[in-house]
Short mmCIF file of C-alpha atoms and ligand atoms in Angstrom, two decimals:
data_model
loop_
_atom_site.label_atom_id
_atom_site.label_comp_id
_atom_site.label_asym_id
_atom_site.label_seq_id
_atom_site.Cartn_x
_atom_site.Cartn_y
_atom_site.Cartn_z
CA MET A 1 -17.75 -60.17 -29.02
CA ASN A 2 -20.30 -62.22 -27.10
CA LYS A 3 -23.92 -61.42 -27.75
CA ILE A 4 -27.21 -62.83 -26.45
CA LYS A 5 -30.26 -61.62 -28.34
CA ILE A 6 -33.54 -62.51 -26.65
CA PHE A 7 -36.80 -63.18 -28.49
CA LYS A 8 -39.74 -62.87 -26.13
CA ASP A 9 -42.25 -64.65 -28.36
CA MET A 10 -40.05 -67.58 -29.36
CA VAL A 11 -40.59 -70.17 -26.66
CA ILE A 12 -38.65 -73.46 -26.45
CA ALA A 13 -41.01 -74.80 -23.75
CA GLU A 14 -42.55 -74.00 -20.42
CA THR A 15 -40.49 -75.59 -17.66
CA ASP A 16 -42.26 -78.48 -15.96
CA PRO A 17 -42.24 -77.91 -12.18
CA ARG A 18 -40.81 -81.43 -11.81
CA LEU A 19 -37.56 -80.20 -13.39
CA PHE A 20 -36.81 -78.86 -9.92
CA SER A 21 -36.71 -82.17 -8.08
CA SER A 22 -34.15 -84.01 -6.01
CA PHE A 23 -33.28 -87.39 -4.53
CA LEU A 24 -32.79 -89.04 -1.13
CA GLU A 25 -31.48 -92.57 -0.90
CA HIS A 26 -30.89 -94.87 2.06
CA LEU A 27 -27.19 -94.33 1.52
CA GLY A 28 -24.51 -93.10 3.93
CA ARG A 29 -25.81 -90.22 6.04
CA ALA A 30 -28.55 -88.99 3.69
CA ILE A 31 -31.46 -90.27 5.79
CA TYR A 32 -29.91 -91.26 9.13
CA ASP A 33 -27.94 -88.31 10.59
CA GLY A 34 -29.06 -86.28 7.54
CA ILE A 35 -32.76 -85.50 7.46
CA TYR A 36 -33.43 -87.77 10.47
CA GLU A 37 -31.43 -87.33 13.68
CA PRO A 38 -33.78 -87.80 16.66
CA LEU A 39 -31.17 -86.81 19.26
CA HIS A 40 -30.23 -83.54 17.55
CA GLU A 41 -31.21 -80.37 19.43
CA ASN A 42 -33.12 -79.19 16.32
CA ALA A 43 -35.09 -82.42 15.89
CA ASP A 44 -38.89 -82.27 15.92
CA GLN A 45 -41.17 -84.89 17.50
CA ASN A 46 -40.66 -87.13 14.42
CA GLY A 47 -36.87 -86.98 14.73
CA PHE A 48 -36.54 -84.76 11.63
CA ARG A 49 -33.95 -81.99 11.74
CA LYS A 50 -35.79 -78.69 11.49
CA ASP A 51 -32.71 -76.79 10.28
CA VAL A 52 -32.48 -79.23 7.36
CA ILE A 53 -36.19 -78.90 6.63
CA ASP A 54 -35.73 -75.11 6.40
CA LEU A 55 -32.81 -75.43 3.98
CA VAL A 56 -34.79 -77.90 1.84
CA LYS A 57 -37.86 -75.65 1.83
CA ASP A 58 -35.77 -72.71 0.64
CA LEU A 59 -34.82 -74.75 -2.42
CA ASN A 60 -38.50 -75.02 -3.34
CA ILE A 61 -38.15 -78.60 -4.55
CA GLU A 62 -41.10 -80.33 -6.23
CA TYR A 63 -40.46 -84.06 -6.03
CA VAL A 64 -37.98 -86.10 -4.04
CA ARG A 65 -37.05 -89.50 -5.44
CA TYR A 66 -36.93 -92.24 -2.76
CA PRO A 67 -35.62 -94.72 -1.48
CA GLY A 68 -32.95 -95.34 -4.16
CA GLY A 69 -30.79 -95.51 -6.20
CA ASN A 70 -28.84 -98.73 -6.02
CA PHE A 71 -30.33 -99.33 -2.57
CA VAL A 72 -33.76 -100.09 -4.00
CA SER A 73 -32.66 -103.16 -5.97
CA ASN A 74 -32.51 -105.35 -2.86
CA TYR A 75 -34.96 -103.42 -0.66
CA ASP A 76 -38.17 -104.89 0.71
CA TRP A 77 -40.48 -101.94 1.35
CA LYS A 78 -42.45 -104.08 3.85
CA ASP A 79 -39.42 -104.01 6.19
CA GLY A 80 -40.00 -100.27 6.64
CA ILE A 81 -43.65 -100.28 7.75
CA GLY A 82 -45.43 -101.15 11.01
CA GLU A 83 -43.96 -102.11 14.38
CA ASN A 84 -41.59 -104.91 13.46
CA ARG A 85 -38.59 -103.40 11.64
CA PRO A 86 -35.90 -105.99 10.90
CA THR A 87 -32.26 -104.93 10.67
CA ARG A 88 -30.85 -106.14 7.36
CA LEU A 89 -27.63 -106.23 5.41
CA GLU A 90 -27.83 -103.50 2.78
CA LEU A 91 -26.06 -104.86 -0.28
CA ALA A 92 -25.69 -101.87 -2.60
CA TRP A 93 -23.39 -99.94 -0.23
CA LYS A 94 -22.51 -102.85 2.10
CA SER A 95 -23.93 -101.17 5.16
CA VAL A 96 -26.49 -102.05 7.82
CA GLU A 97 -30.10 -100.90 7.40
CA THR A 98 -32.14 -100.69 10.61
CA ASN A 99 -35.37 -99.87 8.76
CA GLU A 100 -36.21 -97.37 11.50
CA PHE A 101 -37.09 -95.00 8.65
CA GLY A 102 -39.46 -96.23 5.93
CA ILE A 103 -42.00 -94.96 3.42
CA ASN A 104 -44.48 -93.60 6.01
CA GLU A 105 -41.75 -91.59 7.74
CA PHE A 106 -40.69 -90.32 4.32
CA MET A 107 -44.24 -89.21 3.53
CA ASN A 108 -44.40 -87.34 6.86
CA TRP A 109 -41.15 -85.59 5.99
CA SER A 110 -42.45 -84.78 2.47
CA LYS A 111 -45.41 -82.95 3.96
CA LEU A 112 -43.16 -80.88 6.21
CA THR A 113 -40.92 -79.91 3.29
CA ASP A 114 -43.79 -79.24 0.85
CA THR A 115 -42.42 -81.84 -1.54
CA LYS A 116 -44.02 -84.80 -3.30
CA ALA A 117 -42.65 -88.33 -3.49
CA MET A 118 -41.27 -89.98 -6.61
CA ALA A 119 -41.12 -93.60 -5.44
CA ALA A 120 -38.97 -96.39 -6.85
CA ILE A 121 -39.84 -100.09 -6.90
CA ASN A 122 -37.35 -102.93 -6.62
CA LEU A 123 -36.88 -104.65 -9.99
CA GLY A 124 -33.61 -106.32 -8.93
CA THR A 125 -34.71 -108.87 -6.34
CA GLY A 126 -38.32 -107.67 -6.22
CA SER A 127 -41.32 -109.02 -8.09
CA ILE A 128 -44.11 -107.25 -9.93
CA LYS A 129 -46.44 -108.57 -7.19
CA ASP A 130 -44.41 -106.65 -4.54
CA ALA A 131 -44.79 -103.53 -6.68
CA ALA A 132 -48.56 -103.95 -6.99
CA GLU A 133 -48.89 -104.49 -3.24
CA MET A 134 -46.82 -101.41 -2.52
CA ILE A 135 -49.13 -99.24 -4.64
CA GLU A 136 -52.18 -100.81 -3.02
CA TYR A 137 -50.74 -100.02 0.43
CA LEU A 138 -49.86 -96.44 -0.49
CA ASN A 139 -52.55 -95.33 -2.93
CA HIS A 140 -55.70 -97.44 -2.53
CA PRO A 141 -58.44 -95.72 -0.45
CA GLY A 142 -59.34 -98.74 1.72
CA GLY A 143 -61.31 -101.97 2.12
CA THR A 144 -58.48 -104.32 1.08
CA TYR A 145 -55.72 -106.04 3.06
CA TRP A 146 -52.88 -103.65 2.11
CA SER A 147 -54.85 -100.40 2.18
CA ASP A 148 -56.39 -101.30 5.55
CA LEU A 149 -52.93 -102.11 6.89
CA ARG A 150 -51.88 -98.55 5.99
CA LYS A 151 -54.85 -97.27 7.99
CA GLU A 152 -53.84 -99.46 10.94
CA HIS A 153 -50.43 -97.81 10.68
CA GLY A 154 -52.05 -94.44 11.25
CA PHE A 155 -52.56 -93.18 7.69
CA GLU A 156 -56.29 -92.99 7.04
CA LYS A 157 -55.90 -91.17 3.72
CA PRO A 158 -53.92 -92.71 0.85
CA HIS A 159 -50.49 -91.20 0.24
CA ASP A 160 -51.41 -91.01 -3.43
CA ILE A 161 -47.92 -91.21 -4.95
CA LYS A 162 -48.23 -90.33 -8.63
CA LEU A 163 -44.74 -90.85 -10.01
CA TRP A 164 -42.96 -94.24 -9.99
CA CYS A 165 -39.50 -95.38 -11.10
CA LEU A 166 -39.42 -98.92 -12.50
CA GLY A 167 -36.23 -99.97 -10.71
CA ASN A 168 -32.84 -98.31 -10.91
CA GLU A 169 -29.83 -98.51 -13.29
CA MET A 170 -30.67 -102.06 -14.35
CA ASP A 171 -28.03 -101.83 -17.13
CA GLY A 172 -25.19 -101.65 -14.57
CA ASP A 173 -23.06 -104.60 -13.47
CA TRP A 174 -22.97 -102.98 -9.99
CA GLN A 175 -26.74 -103.37 -9.72
CA VAL A 176 -28.19 -106.21 -7.64
CA GLY A 177 -30.20 -108.24 -10.16
CA GLN A 178 -28.78 -106.61 -13.33
CA LEU A 179 -30.72 -107.58 -16.46
CA SER A 180 -30.19 -107.43 -20.19
CA ALA A 181 -32.14 -104.74 -22.04
CA LEU A 182 -34.63 -107.28 -23.34
CA GLU A 183 -35.13 -108.96 -19.95
CA TYR A 184 -35.51 -105.61 -18.23
CA GLY A 185 -37.82 -104.22 -20.91
CA LYS A 186 -40.23 -107.15 -20.49
CA LYS A 187 -40.10 -106.99 -16.67
CA ALA A 188 -40.58 -103.21 -16.59
CA ARG A 189 -43.52 -103.41 -19.01
CA GLU A 190 -45.28 -106.01 -16.86
CA ALA A 191 -44.50 -104.06 -13.68
CA SER A 192 -45.92 -100.87 -15.16
CA LYS A 193 -49.03 -102.73 -16.35
CA ILE A 194 -49.83 -104.26 -12.97
CA MET A 195 -49.09 -100.99 -11.14
CA LYS A 196 -51.42 -99.06 -13.45
CA LEU A 197 -54.10 -101.73 -12.93
CA VAL A 198 -53.98 -100.96 -9.20
CA ASP A 199 -53.95 -97.18 -9.77
CA SER A 200 -54.53 -95.89 -13.29
CA SER A 201 -53.64 -92.31 -12.29
CA ILE A 202 -49.92 -93.00 -11.81
CA GLU A 203 -47.08 -92.30 -14.26
CA THR A 204 -44.06 -94.58 -14.62
CA VAL A 205 -40.42 -93.97 -15.49
CA VAL A 206 -38.49 -96.72 -17.26
CA VAL A 207 -34.73 -97.16 -16.72
CA GLY A 208 -32.60 -95.81 -19.54
CA SER A 209 -28.80 -95.69 -19.74
CA SER A 210 -26.98 -95.09 -16.44
CA ASN A 211 -24.38 -93.01 -18.26
CA THR A 212 -22.84 -92.58 -21.69
CA MET A 213 -19.86 -94.82 -20.87
CA GLN A 214 -22.00 -97.95 -20.66
CA LYS A 215 -21.16 -100.34 -23.53
CA THR A 216 -24.89 -100.84 -24.00
CA PHE A 217 -25.55 -97.09 -24.51
CA PRO A 218 -27.67 -96.18 -26.52
CA GLU A 219 -28.82 -99.61 -27.70
CA TRP A 220 -30.21 -100.33 -24.21
CA ASP A 221 -32.59 -97.40 -24.55
CA ARG A 222 -33.86 -98.47 -27.99
CA VAL A 223 -34.54 -102.05 -26.87
CA VAL A 224 -36.15 -101.04 -23.57
CA LEU A 225 -38.35 -98.46 -25.27
CA GLU A 226 -39.41 -100.92 -27.94
CA GLU A 227 -40.61 -103.29 -25.19
CA THR A 228 -42.32 -100.64 -23.07
CA TYR A 229 -43.28 -97.69 -25.29
CA GLU A 230 -47.05 -97.88 -24.87
CA ASN A 231 -46.92 -98.72 -21.15
CA VAL A 232 -44.57 -96.13 -19.62
CA ASP A 233 -44.37 -92.33 -19.58
CA TYR A 234 -40.72 -91.30 -19.13
CA LEU A 235 -37.24 -92.59 -19.94
CA ALA A 236 -34.79 -92.19 -17.04
CA ILE A 237 -31.19 -91.17 -17.66
CA HIS A 238 -28.47 -90.53 -15.08
CA ARG A 239 -25.29 -88.50 -15.46
CA TYR A 240 -22.52 -87.43 -13.10
CA TYR A 241 -19.38 -85.44 -13.96
CA TRP A 242 -16.07 -85.12 -12.18
CA ASN A 243 -12.84 -83.25 -12.79
CA GLU A 244 -10.39 -85.57 -14.54
CA GLY A 245 -7.57 -83.05 -14.09
CA VAL A 246 -8.08 -80.36 -16.74
CA ASP A 247 -10.26 -77.61 -15.25
CA GLN A 248 -11.04 -76.07 -18.64
CA ASP A 249 -12.44 -79.39 -19.89
CA PHE A 250 -14.38 -80.07 -16.70
CA ILE A 251 -16.22 -76.74 -16.64
CA VAL A 252 -17.69 -77.42 -20.10
CA SER A 253 -19.14 -80.83 -19.10
CA HIS A 254 -22.46 -79.42 -20.28
CA TYR A 255 -21.36 -80.27 -23.84
CA ASP A 256 -21.49 -83.97 -23.06
CA PHE A 257 -24.69 -83.57 -21.04
CA ASN A 258 -26.43 -81.86 -23.94
CA ASN A 259 -25.27 -84.58 -26.38
CA PHE A 260 -26.59 -87.28 -24.04
CA ILE A 261 -30.01 -85.65 -23.81
CA GLN A 262 -30.16 -85.08 -27.57
CA THR A 263 -29.21 -88.71 -28.30
CA MET A 264 -31.97 -89.93 -25.98
CA LYS A 265 -34.45 -87.57 -27.63
CA SER A 266 -33.54 -89.04 -31.02
CA THR A 267 -33.86 -92.58 -29.68
CA ILE A 268 -37.33 -91.83 -28.31
CA ASN A 269 -38.35 -90.32 -31.66
CA TYR A 270 -36.97 -93.33 -33.51
CA VAL A 271 -38.97 -95.79 -31.39
CA LYS A 272 -42.09 -93.63 -31.64
CA ALA A 273 -41.85 -93.79 -35.44
CA TYR A 274 -40.99 -97.51 -35.44
CA LYS A 275 -44.01 -98.23 -33.25
CA ARG A 276 -46.26 -95.99 -35.40
CA SER A 277 -47.29 -94.47 -32.08
CA ASP A 278 -49.11 -91.23 -31.33
CA LYS A 279 -47.80 -91.21 -27.82
CA ASP A 280 -45.01 -88.96 -26.57
CA ILE A 281 -42.44 -90.06 -24.05
CA PHE A 282 -40.31 -87.52 -22.20
CA ILE A 283 -37.01 -87.69 -20.34
CA SER A 284 -36.52 -87.87 -16.59
CA VAL A 285 -32.91 -87.03 -15.73
CA ASP A 286 -33.52 -88.61 -12.40
CA GLU A 287 -29.90 -88.40 -11.22
CA TRP A 288 -27.49 -85.61 -12.14
CA ASN A 289 -24.69 -83.83 -10.35
CA ILE A 290 -20.94 -83.56 -9.86
CA TRP A 291 -19.59 -86.70 -8.14
CA TYR A 292 -15.95 -87.55 -7.63
CA LEU A 293 -16.42 -91.33 -7.26
CA ASN A 294 -13.27 -91.40 -5.13
CA ASP A 295 -14.73 -92.65 -1.94
CA VAL A 296 -12.63 -94.40 0.64
CA LYS A 297 -14.89 -96.71 2.55
CA LEU A 298 -13.64 -97.52 6.01
CA LYS A 299 -15.25 -100.88 6.61
CA ASP A 300 -18.26 -102.89 5.55
CA TRP A 301 -21.50 -103.21 7.48
CA GLU A 302 -21.56 -99.88 9.28
CA GLN A 303 -24.83 -98.09 9.92
CA ALA A 304 -25.06 -94.69 8.18
CA PRO A 305 -21.37 -94.61 7.13
CA LYS A 306 -19.75 -91.35 6.07
CA ILE A 307 -19.60 -92.08 2.34
CA LEU A 308 -20.03 -90.05 -0.86
CA GLU A 309 -19.67 -86.82 1.15
CA ASP A 310 -18.15 -84.70 -1.61
CA ASN A 311 -17.20 -81.18 -0.55
CA TYR A 312 -17.90 -78.95 -3.54
CA SER A 313 -15.60 -76.19 -4.74
CA VAL A 314 -16.37 -73.04 -6.71
CA LEU A 315 -15.23 -74.82 -9.89
CA ASP A 316 -17.69 -77.64 -9.15
CA ALA A 317 -20.48 -75.08 -8.71
CA LEU A 318 -19.59 -73.40 -12.02
CA THR A 319 -19.63 -76.73 -13.85
CA PHE A 320 -22.92 -77.52 -12.12
CA SER A 321 -24.30 -74.20 -13.43
CA GLY A 322 -23.55 -75.32 -16.98
CA LEU A 323 -25.65 -78.44 -16.34
CA ILE A 324 -28.51 -76.29 -15.06
CA ILE A 325 -28.41 -74.13 -18.19
CA THR A 326 -28.49 -77.31 -20.29
CA LEU A 327 -31.52 -78.68 -18.43
CA LEU A 328 -33.38 -75.41 -19.02
CA ASN A 329 -32.53 -75.31 -22.72
CA ASN A 330 -33.82 -78.88 -23.10
CA ALA A 331 -37.10 -78.19 -21.30
CA ASP A 332 -39.06 -79.39 -24.35
CA ILE A 333 -37.96 -82.99 -23.74
CA VAL A 334 -36.71 -83.07 -20.13
CA LYS A 335 -39.74 -82.86 -17.87
CA ILE A 336 -38.28 -84.29 -14.66
CA ALA A 337 -34.79 -83.79 -13.23
CA CYS A 338 -33.62 -84.92 -9.79
CA LEU A 339 -30.50 -83.38 -8.35
CA ALA A 340 -28.67 -86.37 -6.84
CA GLN A 341 -28.72 -86.09 -3.99
CA LEU A 342 -30.11 -83.69 -1.37
CA VAL A 343 -28.42 -84.13 2.02
CA ASN A 344 -24.83 -85.22 2.85
CA VAL A 345 -24.47 -87.72 0.01
CA ILE A 346 -23.18 -85.75 -3.04
CA ALA A 347 -25.48 -83.00 -1.87
CA PRO A 348 -26.11 -79.26 -1.68
CA ILE A 349 -26.89 -79.53 2.06
CA PHE A 350 -24.35 -80.86 4.54
CA THR A 351 -25.00 -81.74 8.18
CA GLU A 352 -22.64 -82.24 11.06
CA LYS A 353 -23.82 -84.88 13.54
CA ASN A 354 -25.00 -82.97 16.64
CA GLY A 355 -23.89 -79.82 14.87
CA ILE A 356 -24.69 -77.33 12.13
CA ALA A 357 -26.15 -77.73 8.67
CA PHE A 358 -24.62 -75.63 5.91
CA LYS A 359 -24.99 -74.83 2.22
CA GLN A 360 -22.40 -76.26 -0.16
CA THR A 361 -21.31 -74.14 -3.15
CA ILE A 362 -23.72 -75.98 -5.48
CA TYR A 363 -26.64 -74.99 -3.25
CA TYR A 364 -26.62 -71.47 -4.71
CA PRO A 365 -26.94 -72.14 -8.45
CA TYR A 366 -29.59 -74.74 -7.64
CA TYR A 367 -31.48 -72.18 -5.56
CA TYR A 368 -31.48 -69.68 -8.47
CA PHE A 369 -32.46 -72.43 -10.93
CA SER A 370 -35.46 -73.44 -8.80
CA LYS A 371 -36.50 -69.91 -7.92
CA TYR A 372 -35.96 -68.18 -11.27
CA GLY A 373 -35.97 -71.06 -13.79
CA ARG A 374 -39.74 -71.49 -13.75
CA GLY A 375 -41.63 -70.18 -16.76
CA LYS A 376 -41.07 -70.08 -20.50
CA VAL A 377 -37.59 -70.89 -21.73
CA LEU A 378 -36.94 -68.52 -24.62
CA ASN A 379 -35.05 -68.99 -27.83
CA THR A 380 -32.03 -66.77 -28.16
CA TYR A 381 -29.48 -65.85 -30.77
CA ASN A 382 -26.05 -66.56 -29.26
CA GLN A 383 -22.73 -65.39 -30.47
CA SER A 384 -19.78 -66.48 -28.36
CA ASN A 385 -16.03 -66.22 -28.37
CA LYS A 386 -14.34 -69.59 -28.67
CA ILE A 387 -12.06 -71.54 -26.35
CA LYS A 388 -10.14 -74.78 -26.83
CA THR A 389 -11.38 -77.80 -24.86
CA LYS A 390 -11.32 -81.57 -25.27
CA TYR A 391 -14.73 -81.30 -26.92
CA SER A 392 -13.71 -78.88 -29.65
CA ASP A 393 -11.20 -76.16 -30.55
CA GLU A 394 -14.26 -74.01 -31.14
CA THR A 395 -16.06 -74.48 -27.80
CA ASN A 396 -18.36 -71.59 -26.84
CA ALA A 397 -16.95 -69.59 -23.94
CA ILE A 398 -20.40 -68.26 -23.05
CA ILE A 399 -23.53 -70.34 -22.66
CA SER A 400 -26.87 -69.05 -21.46
CA SER A 401 -30.51 -69.77 -20.88
CA VAL A 402 -33.32 -67.23 -20.65
CA VAL A 403 -36.56 -67.76 -18.76
CA LEU A 404 -39.62 -65.51 -18.97
CA ASN A 405 -41.79 -65.67 -15.87
CA ASP A 406 -44.78 -63.35 -16.12
CA LYS A 407 -42.97 -60.01 -16.52
CA ASP A 408 -39.57 -61.14 -15.31
CA ILE A 409 -36.76 -62.03 -17.67
CA ASN A 410 -34.16 -64.21 -15.93
CA ILE A 411 -30.90 -64.69 -17.79
CA PHE A 412 -28.56 -67.48 -16.63
CA ILE A 413 -25.03 -67.14 -18.06
CA LEU A 414 -21.82 -69.11 -17.61
CA ASN A 415 -18.48 -67.73 -18.67
CA SER A 416 -16.60 -71.01 -18.92
CA ASP A 417 -13.38 -69.37 -20.08
CA LEU A 418 -10.97 -69.89 -17.17
CA LYS A 419 -8.28 -67.63 -18.65
CA GLN A 420 -10.04 -64.52 -19.85
CA SER A 421 -12.84 -62.19 -18.87
CA GLN A 422 -15.68 -62.08 -21.36
CA THR A 423 -17.87 -59.09 -22.09
CA VAL A 424 -21.45 -60.05 -22.89
CA LEU A 425 -23.78 -57.79 -24.85
CA LEU A 426 -27.40 -58.40 -23.96
CA ASP A 427 -29.74 -57.44 -26.78
CA LEU A 428 -33.25 -56.99 -25.36
CA SER A 429 -34.56 -54.90 -28.26
CA GLU A 430 -37.15 -57.57 -29.18
CA VAL A 431 -38.42 -57.75 -25.62
CA GLY A 432 -39.57 -54.14 -25.25
CA ASP A 433 -38.94 -51.67 -22.49
CA VAL A 434 -37.17 -53.34 -19.60
CA GLU A 435 -35.91 -52.36 -16.20
CA PHE A 436 -32.87 -53.99 -14.58
CA ILE A 437 -33.75 -55.60 -11.23
CA GLU A 438 -30.66 -57.37 -9.86
CA GLN A 439 -27.75 -59.63 -10.62
CA PHE A 440 -26.18 -62.52 -8.71
CA ILE A 441 -22.56 -63.45 -9.36
CA LEU A 442 -20.78 -66.66 -8.39
CA HIS A 443 -17.04 -66.26 -8.88
CA ASP A 444 -13.81 -66.64 -6.94
CA GLU A 445 -10.23 -66.34 -8.08
CA ASP A 446 -9.56 -69.45 -6.06
CA LEU A 447 -11.53 -72.11 -7.92
CA ALA A 448 -10.77 -74.70 -5.25
CA ILE A 449 -12.35 -73.06 -2.23
CA THR A 450 -15.34 -74.67 -0.58
CA ASN A 451 -17.74 -74.14 2.31
CA SER A 452 -17.21 -76.25 5.41
CA VAL A 453 -18.36 -76.76 8.99
CA LYS A 454 -15.69 -74.27 10.12
CA LYS A 455 -16.34 -71.82 7.27
CA PRO A 456 -19.96 -72.32 6.19
CA ASP A 457 -20.15 -68.96 4.39
CA ASN A 458 -16.78 -68.98 2.66
CA VAL A 459 -18.50 -68.96 -0.73
CA VAL A 460 -21.68 -66.92 -1.12
CA PRO A 461 -22.69 -65.33 -4.44
CA ALA A 462 -22.67 -61.53 -4.60
CA ARG A 463 -25.88 -59.59 -5.27
CA LYS A 464 -25.40 -56.49 -7.41
CA LEU A 465 -27.80 -53.68 -8.13
CA GLU A 466 -25.79 -52.37 -11.06
CA LEU A 467 -25.39 -54.50 -14.13
CA GLU A 468 -21.96 -56.07 -14.63
CA THR A 469 -21.52 -57.53 -18.13
CA VAL A 470 -17.79 -58.09 -17.95
CA LEU A 471 -17.63 -61.60 -16.57
CA GLU A 472 -14.38 -62.60 -14.88
CA PRO A 473 -12.77 -65.92 -15.94
CA GLY A 474 -15.00 -68.69 -14.56
CA THR A 475 -18.21 -66.90 -13.59
CA PHE A 476 -21.83 -67.91 -13.27
CA THR A 477 -24.30 -65.08 -13.22
CA LEU A 478 -28.05 -64.59 -13.09
CA ILE A 479 -29.27 -61.28 -14.47
CA ARG A 480 -32.88 -60.24 -13.87
CA TYR A 481 -34.99 -57.67 -15.71
CA LYS A 482 -38.63 -56.67 -15.50
CA ILE A 483 -40.66 -55.87 -18.61
CA LYS A 484 -42.12 -52.40 -18.13
CA GLY A 485 -45.74 -51.39 -18.51
CA GLU A 486 -47.40 -54.53 -19.94
O1 AHR B 1 -26.59 -91.33 -6.32
C1 AHR B 1 -25.66 -92.32 -6.00
C2 AHR B 1 -25.82 -93.57 -6.84
O2 AHR B 1 -25.51 -93.26 -8.17
C3 AHR B 1 -27.20 -94.15 -6.96
O3 AHR B 1 -27.50 -95.02 -5.92
C4 AHR B 1 -27.15 -94.90 -8.24
O4 AHR B 1 -28.40 -94.98 -8.87
C5 AHR B 1 -26.12 -94.16 -9.05
O5 AHR B 1 -25.16 -95.01 -9.56
#
């Protein structure tokens, strides 16, 4: 028997609003022909697609990380401001960057989508001086060369970007300007110092391991943190999962994700103790998603090529739901998490050039996560039937996370058993008198089906007004209750 007993007064942590963030990179059709398509019939006077803005706004995203990703490691932010916008070779994805869209356009788009920017500096080919100048341009009120240039460009008020990534995946041999942990740690520390001298109100995120397969994991994180501990605020980790062929193993990818987060938490605690520090550092999972890494690139040096356009199935969305539950249950240490990415490139929103925009299967669990995952994550007692996976012969079939928001109790559950239905007993006796509100169910007997331009609503979760606790094989559900009379 599966049982989830909920304790209303035992709180793991309050979710940080920045847990519900995302990511847009100058990559493929994320920016060009994604959020920005001036000739589209739905484009506004800025060239932004209004249908995409509406879909983004519905996701209620807090921060959007920009402009990369791998792109940032050879990007000169000055190419994207003012009148003169040079066309450059873009080396991370071997495409052509026109620089028609830059940081000011991004800030305009952020306003329209009610999101805030999480900016990244170039620590591949860029210098700490470039980083300081960028902050001066964006955040300084005025009276200096760079801040007055911003005003000349039409932005009287500073953009006031508070959250900054110190480069991207600098442990990876695919990164332009890859560094060793020690080299990167020293460079990141000095970058963070100079940036905070320009604007002491900012927070910085230092690059941690790009994934758990890196040979340098988790030593990279220890060395980098030892160099930077007192000068930075968050450790960035990235993680993508894909189906290697065994569906039952893939759907429980959350096991690995949880281990990764826990290892990083231990590493942070180790360095804190080693440094005799009073300071706390938290985790920014600033890239996470399902990504098949099986791209066929047609040719080099195209502008806005159709790359990384994964079309997500129901199974992908179920696996994705397990990652969401894991992020919630680690809300004490994970304060920022960016779904990578947002539009077209491994994304919940897909656009057709000159055509429609539609929701991929993963859009729905993310929507519930962002709408109902805010509040206090509660401790629960979990009892689950076991299934056999590559992780363990005793893998839990049922995983869950429970969030208390004012008087609402939101229960996220994944039945990861792909062979059998599972009945879940919800024990709310410690919570008090409750009233069932609604339930959303994501399930399909065909795990492979997707949404598409031709069938944009092929997969849509069902809303139920009567509680269903028998969960079919491979089901994600959100069950909502209200606490009565408090
Ligand atoms: O999100 C796609 C790419 O994945 C990013 O550019 C990079 O940081 C990561 O490897």
